[in-house]
PDB file of C-alpha atoms in Angstrom:
ATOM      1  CA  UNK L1013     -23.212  74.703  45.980  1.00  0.00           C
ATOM      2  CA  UNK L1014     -21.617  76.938  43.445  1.00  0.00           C
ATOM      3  CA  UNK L1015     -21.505  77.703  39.930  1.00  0.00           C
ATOM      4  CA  UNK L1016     -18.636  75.868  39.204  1.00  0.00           C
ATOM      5  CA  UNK L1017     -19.616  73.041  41.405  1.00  0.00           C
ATOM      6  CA  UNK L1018     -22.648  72.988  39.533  1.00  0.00           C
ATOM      7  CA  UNK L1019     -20.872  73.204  35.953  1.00  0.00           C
ATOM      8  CA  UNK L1020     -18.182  70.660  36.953  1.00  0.00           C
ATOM      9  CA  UNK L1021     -20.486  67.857  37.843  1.00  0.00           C
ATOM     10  CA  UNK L1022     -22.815  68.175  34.585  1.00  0.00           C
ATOM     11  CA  UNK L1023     -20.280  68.150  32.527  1.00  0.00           C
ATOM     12  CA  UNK L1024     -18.589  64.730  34.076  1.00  0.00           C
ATOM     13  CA  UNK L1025     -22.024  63.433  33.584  1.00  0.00           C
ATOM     14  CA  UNK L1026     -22.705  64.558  30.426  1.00  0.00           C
ATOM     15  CA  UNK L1027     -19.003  63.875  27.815  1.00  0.00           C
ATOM     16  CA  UNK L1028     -17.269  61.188  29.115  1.00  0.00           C
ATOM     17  CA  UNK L1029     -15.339  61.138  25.797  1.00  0.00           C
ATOM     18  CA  UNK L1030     -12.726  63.740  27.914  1.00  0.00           C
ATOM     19  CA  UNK L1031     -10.663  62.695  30.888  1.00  0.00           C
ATOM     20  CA  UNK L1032     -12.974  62.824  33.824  1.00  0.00           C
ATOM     21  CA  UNK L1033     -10.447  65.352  35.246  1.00  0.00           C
ATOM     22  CA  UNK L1034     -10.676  68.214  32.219  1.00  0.00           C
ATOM     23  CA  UNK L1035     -14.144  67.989  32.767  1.00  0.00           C
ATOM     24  CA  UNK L1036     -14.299  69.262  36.129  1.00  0.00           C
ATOM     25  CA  UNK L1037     -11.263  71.851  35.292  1.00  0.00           C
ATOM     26  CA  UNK L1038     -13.540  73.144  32.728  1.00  0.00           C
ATOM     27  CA  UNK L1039     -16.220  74.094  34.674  1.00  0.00           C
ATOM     28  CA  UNK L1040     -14.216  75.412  37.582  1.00  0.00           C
ATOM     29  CA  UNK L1041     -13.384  77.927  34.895  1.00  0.00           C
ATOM     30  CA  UNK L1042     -14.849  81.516  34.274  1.00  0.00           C
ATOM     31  CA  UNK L1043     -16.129  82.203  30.641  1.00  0.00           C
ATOM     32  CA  UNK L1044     -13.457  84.421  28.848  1.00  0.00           C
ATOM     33  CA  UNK L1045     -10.907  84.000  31.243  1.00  0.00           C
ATOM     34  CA  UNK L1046      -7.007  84.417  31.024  1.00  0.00           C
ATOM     35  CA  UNK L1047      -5.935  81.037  30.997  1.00  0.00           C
ATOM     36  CA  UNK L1048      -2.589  79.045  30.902  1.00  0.00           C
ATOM     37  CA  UNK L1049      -2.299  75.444  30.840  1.00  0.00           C
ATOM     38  CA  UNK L1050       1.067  73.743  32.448  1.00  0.00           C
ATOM     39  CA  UNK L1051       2.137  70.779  31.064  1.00  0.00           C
ATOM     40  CA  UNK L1052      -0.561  70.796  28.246  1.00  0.00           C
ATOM     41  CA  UNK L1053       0.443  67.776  26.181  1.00  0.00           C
ATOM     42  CA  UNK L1054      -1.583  67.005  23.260  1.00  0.00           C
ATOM     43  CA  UNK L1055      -3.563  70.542  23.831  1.00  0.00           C
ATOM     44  CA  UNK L1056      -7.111  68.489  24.910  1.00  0.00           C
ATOM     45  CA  UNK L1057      -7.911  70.720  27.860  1.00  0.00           C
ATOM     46  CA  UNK L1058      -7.044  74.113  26.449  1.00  0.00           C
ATOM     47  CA  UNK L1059      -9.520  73.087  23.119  1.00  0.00           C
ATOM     48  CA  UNK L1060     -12.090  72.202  25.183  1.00  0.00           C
ATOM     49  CA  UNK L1061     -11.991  75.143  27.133  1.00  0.00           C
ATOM     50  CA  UNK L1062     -11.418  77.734  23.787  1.00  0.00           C
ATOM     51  CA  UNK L1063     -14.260  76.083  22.405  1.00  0.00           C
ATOM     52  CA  UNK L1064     -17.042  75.599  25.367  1.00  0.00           C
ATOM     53  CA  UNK L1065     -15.710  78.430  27.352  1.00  0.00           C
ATOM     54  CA  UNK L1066     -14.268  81.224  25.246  1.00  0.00           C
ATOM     55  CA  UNK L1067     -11.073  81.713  26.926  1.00  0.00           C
ATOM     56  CA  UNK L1068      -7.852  83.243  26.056  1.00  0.00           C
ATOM     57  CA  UNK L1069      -5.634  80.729  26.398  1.00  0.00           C
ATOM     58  CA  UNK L1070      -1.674  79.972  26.530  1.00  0.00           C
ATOM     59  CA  UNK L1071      -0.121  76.826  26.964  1.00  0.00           C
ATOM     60  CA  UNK L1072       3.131  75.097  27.991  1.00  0.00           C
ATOM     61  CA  UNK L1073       4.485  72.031  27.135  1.00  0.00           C
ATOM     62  CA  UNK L1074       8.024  69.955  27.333  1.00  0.00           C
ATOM     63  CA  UNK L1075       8.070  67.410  24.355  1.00  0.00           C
ATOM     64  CA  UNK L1076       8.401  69.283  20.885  1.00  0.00           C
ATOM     65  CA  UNK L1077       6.098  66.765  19.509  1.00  0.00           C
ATOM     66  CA  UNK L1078       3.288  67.771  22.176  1.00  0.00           C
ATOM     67  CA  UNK L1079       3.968  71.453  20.998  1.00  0.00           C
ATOM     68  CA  UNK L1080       3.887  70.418  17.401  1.00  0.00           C
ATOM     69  CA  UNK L1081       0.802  68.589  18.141  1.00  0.00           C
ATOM     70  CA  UNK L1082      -0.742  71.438  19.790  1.00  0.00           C
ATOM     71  CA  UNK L1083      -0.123  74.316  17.210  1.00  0.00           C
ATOM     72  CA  UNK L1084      -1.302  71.963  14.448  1.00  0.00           C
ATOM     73  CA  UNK L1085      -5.083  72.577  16.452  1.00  0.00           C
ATOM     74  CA  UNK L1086      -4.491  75.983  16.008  1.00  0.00           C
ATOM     75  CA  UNK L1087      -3.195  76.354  20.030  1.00  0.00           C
ATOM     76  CA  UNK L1088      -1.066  78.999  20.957  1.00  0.00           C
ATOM     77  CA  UNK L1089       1.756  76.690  23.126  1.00  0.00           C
ATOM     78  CA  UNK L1090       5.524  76.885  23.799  1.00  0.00           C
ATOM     79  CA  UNK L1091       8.212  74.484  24.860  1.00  0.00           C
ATOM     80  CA  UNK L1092       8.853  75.356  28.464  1.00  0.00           C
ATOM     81  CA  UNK L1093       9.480  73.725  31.734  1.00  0.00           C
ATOM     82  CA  UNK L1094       7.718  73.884  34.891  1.00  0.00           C
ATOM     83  CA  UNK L1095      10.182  73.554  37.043  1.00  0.00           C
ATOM     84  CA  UNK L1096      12.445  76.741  35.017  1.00  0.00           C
ATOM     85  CA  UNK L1097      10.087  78.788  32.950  1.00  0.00           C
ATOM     86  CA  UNK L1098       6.987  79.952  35.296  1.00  0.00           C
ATOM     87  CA  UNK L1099       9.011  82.659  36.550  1.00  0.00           C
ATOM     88  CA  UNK L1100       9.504  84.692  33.011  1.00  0.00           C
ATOM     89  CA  UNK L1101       5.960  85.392  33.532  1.00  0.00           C
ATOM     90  CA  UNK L1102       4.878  88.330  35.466  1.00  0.00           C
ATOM     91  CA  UNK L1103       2.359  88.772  38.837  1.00  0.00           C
ATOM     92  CA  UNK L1104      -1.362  87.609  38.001  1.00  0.00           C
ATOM     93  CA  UNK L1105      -0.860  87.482  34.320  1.00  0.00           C
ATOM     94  CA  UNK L1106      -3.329  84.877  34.273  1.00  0.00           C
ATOM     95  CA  UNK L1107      -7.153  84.665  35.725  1.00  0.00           C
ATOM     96  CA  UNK L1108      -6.199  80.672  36.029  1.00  0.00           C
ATOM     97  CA  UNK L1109      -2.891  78.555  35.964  1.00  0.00           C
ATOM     98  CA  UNK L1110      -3.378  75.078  35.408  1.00  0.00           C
ATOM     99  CA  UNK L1111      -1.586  71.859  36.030  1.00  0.00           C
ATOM    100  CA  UNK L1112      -3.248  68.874  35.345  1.00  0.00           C
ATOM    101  CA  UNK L1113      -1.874  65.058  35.970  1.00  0.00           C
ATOM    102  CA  UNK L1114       1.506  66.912  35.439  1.00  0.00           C
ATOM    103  CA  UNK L1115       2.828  68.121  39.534  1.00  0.00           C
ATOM    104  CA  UNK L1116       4.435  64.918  40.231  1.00  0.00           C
ATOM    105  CA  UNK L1117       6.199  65.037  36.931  1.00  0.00           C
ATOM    106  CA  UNK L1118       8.043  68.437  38.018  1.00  0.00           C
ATOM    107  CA  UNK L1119      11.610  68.511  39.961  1.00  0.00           C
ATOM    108  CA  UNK L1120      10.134  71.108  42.250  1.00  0.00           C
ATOM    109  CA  UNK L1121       6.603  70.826  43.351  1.00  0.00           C
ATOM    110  CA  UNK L1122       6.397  73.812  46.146  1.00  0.00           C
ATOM    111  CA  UNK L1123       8.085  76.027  43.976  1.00  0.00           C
ATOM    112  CA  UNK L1124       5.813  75.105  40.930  1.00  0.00           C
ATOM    113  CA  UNK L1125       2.919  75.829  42.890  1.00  0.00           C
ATOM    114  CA  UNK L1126       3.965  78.885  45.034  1.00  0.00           C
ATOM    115  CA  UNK L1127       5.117  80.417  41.375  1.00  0.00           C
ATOM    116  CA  UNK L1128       1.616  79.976  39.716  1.00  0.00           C
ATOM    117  CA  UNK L1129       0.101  80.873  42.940  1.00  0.00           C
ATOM    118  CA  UNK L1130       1.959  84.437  42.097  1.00  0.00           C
ATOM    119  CA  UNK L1131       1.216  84.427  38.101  1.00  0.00           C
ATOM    120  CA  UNK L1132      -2.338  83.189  38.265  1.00  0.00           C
ATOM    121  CA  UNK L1133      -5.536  84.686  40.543  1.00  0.00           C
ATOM    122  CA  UNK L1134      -6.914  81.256  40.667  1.00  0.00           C
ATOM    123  CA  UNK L1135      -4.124  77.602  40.766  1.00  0.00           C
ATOM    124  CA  UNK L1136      -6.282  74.001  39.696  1.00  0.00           C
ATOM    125  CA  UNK L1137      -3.601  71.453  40.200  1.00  0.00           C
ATOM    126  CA  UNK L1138      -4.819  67.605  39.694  1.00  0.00           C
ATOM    127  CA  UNK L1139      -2.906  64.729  40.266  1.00  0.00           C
ATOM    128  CA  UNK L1140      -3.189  61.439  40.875  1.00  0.00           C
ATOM    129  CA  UNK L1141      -3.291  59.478  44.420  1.00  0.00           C
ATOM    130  CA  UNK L1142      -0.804  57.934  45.440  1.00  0.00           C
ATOM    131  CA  UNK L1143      -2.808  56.642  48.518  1.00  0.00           C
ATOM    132  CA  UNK L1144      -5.427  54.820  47.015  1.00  0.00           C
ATOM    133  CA  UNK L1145      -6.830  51.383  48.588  1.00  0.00           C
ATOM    134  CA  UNK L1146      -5.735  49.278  45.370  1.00  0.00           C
ATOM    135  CA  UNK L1147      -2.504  51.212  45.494  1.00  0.00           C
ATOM    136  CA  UNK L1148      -1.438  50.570  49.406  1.00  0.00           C
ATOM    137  CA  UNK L1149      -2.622  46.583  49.145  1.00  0.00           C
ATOM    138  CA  UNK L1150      -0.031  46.146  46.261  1.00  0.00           C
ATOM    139  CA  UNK L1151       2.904  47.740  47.875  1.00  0.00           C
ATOM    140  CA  UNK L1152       1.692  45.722  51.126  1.00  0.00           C
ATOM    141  CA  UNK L1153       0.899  42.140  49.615  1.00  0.00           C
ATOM    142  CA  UNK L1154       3.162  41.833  46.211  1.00  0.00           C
ATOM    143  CA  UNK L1155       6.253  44.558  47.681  1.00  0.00           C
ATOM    144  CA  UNK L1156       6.487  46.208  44.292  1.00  0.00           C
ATOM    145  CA  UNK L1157       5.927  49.846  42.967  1.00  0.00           C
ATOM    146  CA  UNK L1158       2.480  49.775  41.807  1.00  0.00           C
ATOM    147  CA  UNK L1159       0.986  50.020  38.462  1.00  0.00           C
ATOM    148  CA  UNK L1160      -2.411  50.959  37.733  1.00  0.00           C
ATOM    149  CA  UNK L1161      -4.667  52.590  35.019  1.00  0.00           C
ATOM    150  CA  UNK L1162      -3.771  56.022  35.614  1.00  0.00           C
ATOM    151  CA  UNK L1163      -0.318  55.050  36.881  1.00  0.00           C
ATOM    152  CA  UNK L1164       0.394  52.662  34.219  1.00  0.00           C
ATOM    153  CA  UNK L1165       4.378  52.634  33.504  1.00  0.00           C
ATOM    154  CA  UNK L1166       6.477  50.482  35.484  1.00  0.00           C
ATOM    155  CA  UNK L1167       8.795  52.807  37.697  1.00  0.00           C
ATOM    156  CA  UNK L1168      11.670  52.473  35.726  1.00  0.00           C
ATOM    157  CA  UNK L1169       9.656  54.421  32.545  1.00  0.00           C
ATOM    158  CA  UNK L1170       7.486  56.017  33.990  1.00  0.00           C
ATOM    159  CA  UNK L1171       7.675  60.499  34.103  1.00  0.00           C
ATOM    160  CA  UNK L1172       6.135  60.598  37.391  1.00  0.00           C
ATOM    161  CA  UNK L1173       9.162  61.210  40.368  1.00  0.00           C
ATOM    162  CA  UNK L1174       7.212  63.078  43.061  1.00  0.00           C
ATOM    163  CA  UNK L1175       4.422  60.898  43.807  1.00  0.00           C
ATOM    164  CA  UNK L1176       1.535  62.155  46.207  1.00  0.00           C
ATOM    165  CA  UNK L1177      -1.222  61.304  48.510  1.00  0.00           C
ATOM    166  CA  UNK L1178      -4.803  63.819  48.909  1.00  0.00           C
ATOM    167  CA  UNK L1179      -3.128  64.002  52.276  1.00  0.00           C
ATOM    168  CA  UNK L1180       0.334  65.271  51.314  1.00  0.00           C
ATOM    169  CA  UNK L1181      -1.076  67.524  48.630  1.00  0.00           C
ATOM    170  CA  UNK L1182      -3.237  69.121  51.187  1.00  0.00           C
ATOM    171  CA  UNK L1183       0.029  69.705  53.428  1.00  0.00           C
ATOM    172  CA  UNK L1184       1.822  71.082  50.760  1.00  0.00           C
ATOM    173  CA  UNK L1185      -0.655  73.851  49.964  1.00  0.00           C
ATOM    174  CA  UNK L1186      -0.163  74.698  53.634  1.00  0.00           C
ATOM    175  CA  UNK L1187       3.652  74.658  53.383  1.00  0.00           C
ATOM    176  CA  UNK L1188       3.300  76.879  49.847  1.00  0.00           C
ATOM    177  CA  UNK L1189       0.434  79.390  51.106  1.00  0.00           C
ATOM    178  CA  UNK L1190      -2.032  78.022  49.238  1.00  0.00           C
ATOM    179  CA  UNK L1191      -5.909  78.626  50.101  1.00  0.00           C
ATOM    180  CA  UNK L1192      -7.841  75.125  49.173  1.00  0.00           C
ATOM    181  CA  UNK L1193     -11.343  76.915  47.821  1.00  0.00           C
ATOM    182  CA  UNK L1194     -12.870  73.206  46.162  1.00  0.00           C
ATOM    183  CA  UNK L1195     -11.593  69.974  46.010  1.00  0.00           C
ATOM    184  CA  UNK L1196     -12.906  66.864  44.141  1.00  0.00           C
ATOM    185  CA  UNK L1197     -12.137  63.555  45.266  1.00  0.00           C
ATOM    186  CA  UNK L1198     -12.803  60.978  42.042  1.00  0.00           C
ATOM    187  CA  UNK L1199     -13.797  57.354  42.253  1.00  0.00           C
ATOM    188  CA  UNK L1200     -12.149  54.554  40.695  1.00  0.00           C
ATOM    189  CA  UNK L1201     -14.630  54.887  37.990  1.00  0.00           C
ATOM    190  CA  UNK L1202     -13.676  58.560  37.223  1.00  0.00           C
ATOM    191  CA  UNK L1203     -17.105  60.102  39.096  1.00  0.00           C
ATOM    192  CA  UNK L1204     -16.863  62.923  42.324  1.00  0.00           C
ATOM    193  CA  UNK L1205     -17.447  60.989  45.466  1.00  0.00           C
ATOM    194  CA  UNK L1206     -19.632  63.618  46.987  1.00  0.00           C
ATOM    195  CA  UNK L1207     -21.115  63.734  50.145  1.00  0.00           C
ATOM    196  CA  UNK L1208     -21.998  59.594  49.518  1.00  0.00           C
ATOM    197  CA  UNK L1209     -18.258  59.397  50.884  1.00  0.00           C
ATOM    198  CA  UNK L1210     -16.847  61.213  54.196  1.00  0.00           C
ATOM    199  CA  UNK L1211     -14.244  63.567  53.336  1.00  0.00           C
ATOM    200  CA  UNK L1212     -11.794  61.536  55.930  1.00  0.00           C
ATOM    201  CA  UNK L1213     -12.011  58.341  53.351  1.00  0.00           C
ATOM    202  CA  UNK L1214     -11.020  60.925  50.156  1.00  0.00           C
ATOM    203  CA  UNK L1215      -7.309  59.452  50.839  1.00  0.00           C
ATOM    204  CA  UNK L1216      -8.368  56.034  51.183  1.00  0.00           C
ATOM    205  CA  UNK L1217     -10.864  55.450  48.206  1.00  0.00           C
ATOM    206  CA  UNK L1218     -10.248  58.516  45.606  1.00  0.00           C
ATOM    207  CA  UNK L1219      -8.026  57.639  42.581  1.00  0.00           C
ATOM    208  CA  UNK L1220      -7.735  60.889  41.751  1.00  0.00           C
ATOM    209  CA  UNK L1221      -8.147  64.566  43.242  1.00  0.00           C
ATOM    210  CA  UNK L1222      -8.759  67.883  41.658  1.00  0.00           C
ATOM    211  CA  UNK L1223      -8.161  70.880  43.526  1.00  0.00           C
ATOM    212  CA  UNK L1224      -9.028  74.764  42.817  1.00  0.00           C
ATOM    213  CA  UNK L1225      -6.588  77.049  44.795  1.00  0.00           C
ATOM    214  CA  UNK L1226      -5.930  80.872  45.694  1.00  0.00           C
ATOM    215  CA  UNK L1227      -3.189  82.392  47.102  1.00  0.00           C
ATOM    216  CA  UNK L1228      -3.398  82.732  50.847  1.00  0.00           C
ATOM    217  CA  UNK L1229      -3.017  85.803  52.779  1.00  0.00           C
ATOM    218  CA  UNK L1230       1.025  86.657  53.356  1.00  0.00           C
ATOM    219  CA  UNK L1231       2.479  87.355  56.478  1.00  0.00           C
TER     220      UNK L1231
END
């Protein structure tokens, strides 16, 4: 197991007053490190990780009142766009890129990635999934778009207009050249499944997924 494995999973055990998912992100991350947050929203992530783990940290964010919100903490953040503004920045300007619960927000989800594959040594991307037991049965049994507690607009509000599955997400790192180097598959009641659960079920029973990614050897 590694360090950040190790980090990760005590911290998801130990504040659950932070999103299951920033928990994990924050111990995936090195002390100190270069960091820039995609899609950073209210700025909870990047304060967690100036304040437990040092780091030098940059932040992007659509809504004005997100940035507002953010540089009232003291954050350093910008209005930008995914989709437009990752490639201002220049090769590996960052130890880690992040985009949490924000991919299937953005126009272009290969390019997003393969972009902070090139800006960032290290990608965590985590989303939710769209394959989820509870998820499938609805769309089987009531024919509807499904609404749940981390999907919880109907899908005529709601930001989300890529949705995923573990299973696609995994292909797409393929497609983009991304290496997968951990992935956390998290139960309905926001904990890693672990070993207790076969990585084949991940798709089936995981409500969510965070993965930590590198950019795979070219050519």
């Amino acid at each position: 197991m590694t360090a950040y494995e190790d980090s990760a999973t005590f911290a998801s055990a130990q504040a659950v007053q932070h999103r299951i998912d920033l928990l994990l992100i924050a111990g995936m991350v090195e002390d100190g490190a270069r960091v820039l947050d995609v899609g950073c929203g209210t700025g909870q992530l990047l304060k967690l990780l100036e304040e437990k783990k040092n780091v030098d940290g940059r932040g992007i964010e659509l809504s004005q009142s997100g940035v507002n919100f953010c540089v009232a903490k003291g954050l350093s953040v910008i209005q930008g766009d995914a989709d437009h503004d990752l490639v201002n920045y220049p090769d590996l300007a960052f130890d880690y890129a992040i985009l949490s619960q924000t991919l299937q927000a953005t126009t272009r989800p290969k390019e997003v990635l393969q972009e902070l594959l090139r800006i960032a040594r290290h990608v965590i991307v985590s989303f939710p999934n769209f394959g989820h037991w509870r998820i499938r049965t609805q769309i089987l049994f009531n024919g509807r778009m499904p609404v749940t507690w981390n999907l919880p607009e109907a899908w005529y509000e709601t930001p989300n207009i890529h949705f995923c599955t573990i299973a696609d997400f995994r292909e797409l790192c393929d497609v983009a050249g991304a290496r997968v180097e951990r992935s956390f598959a998290l139960s309905p009641n926001g904990r890693p499944l672990g070993s207790r659960v076969p990585a084949f079920m991940h798709n089936i029973v995981a409500q969510q997924a965070v993965f930590l990614l590198t950019a795979g050897d070219k050519g």
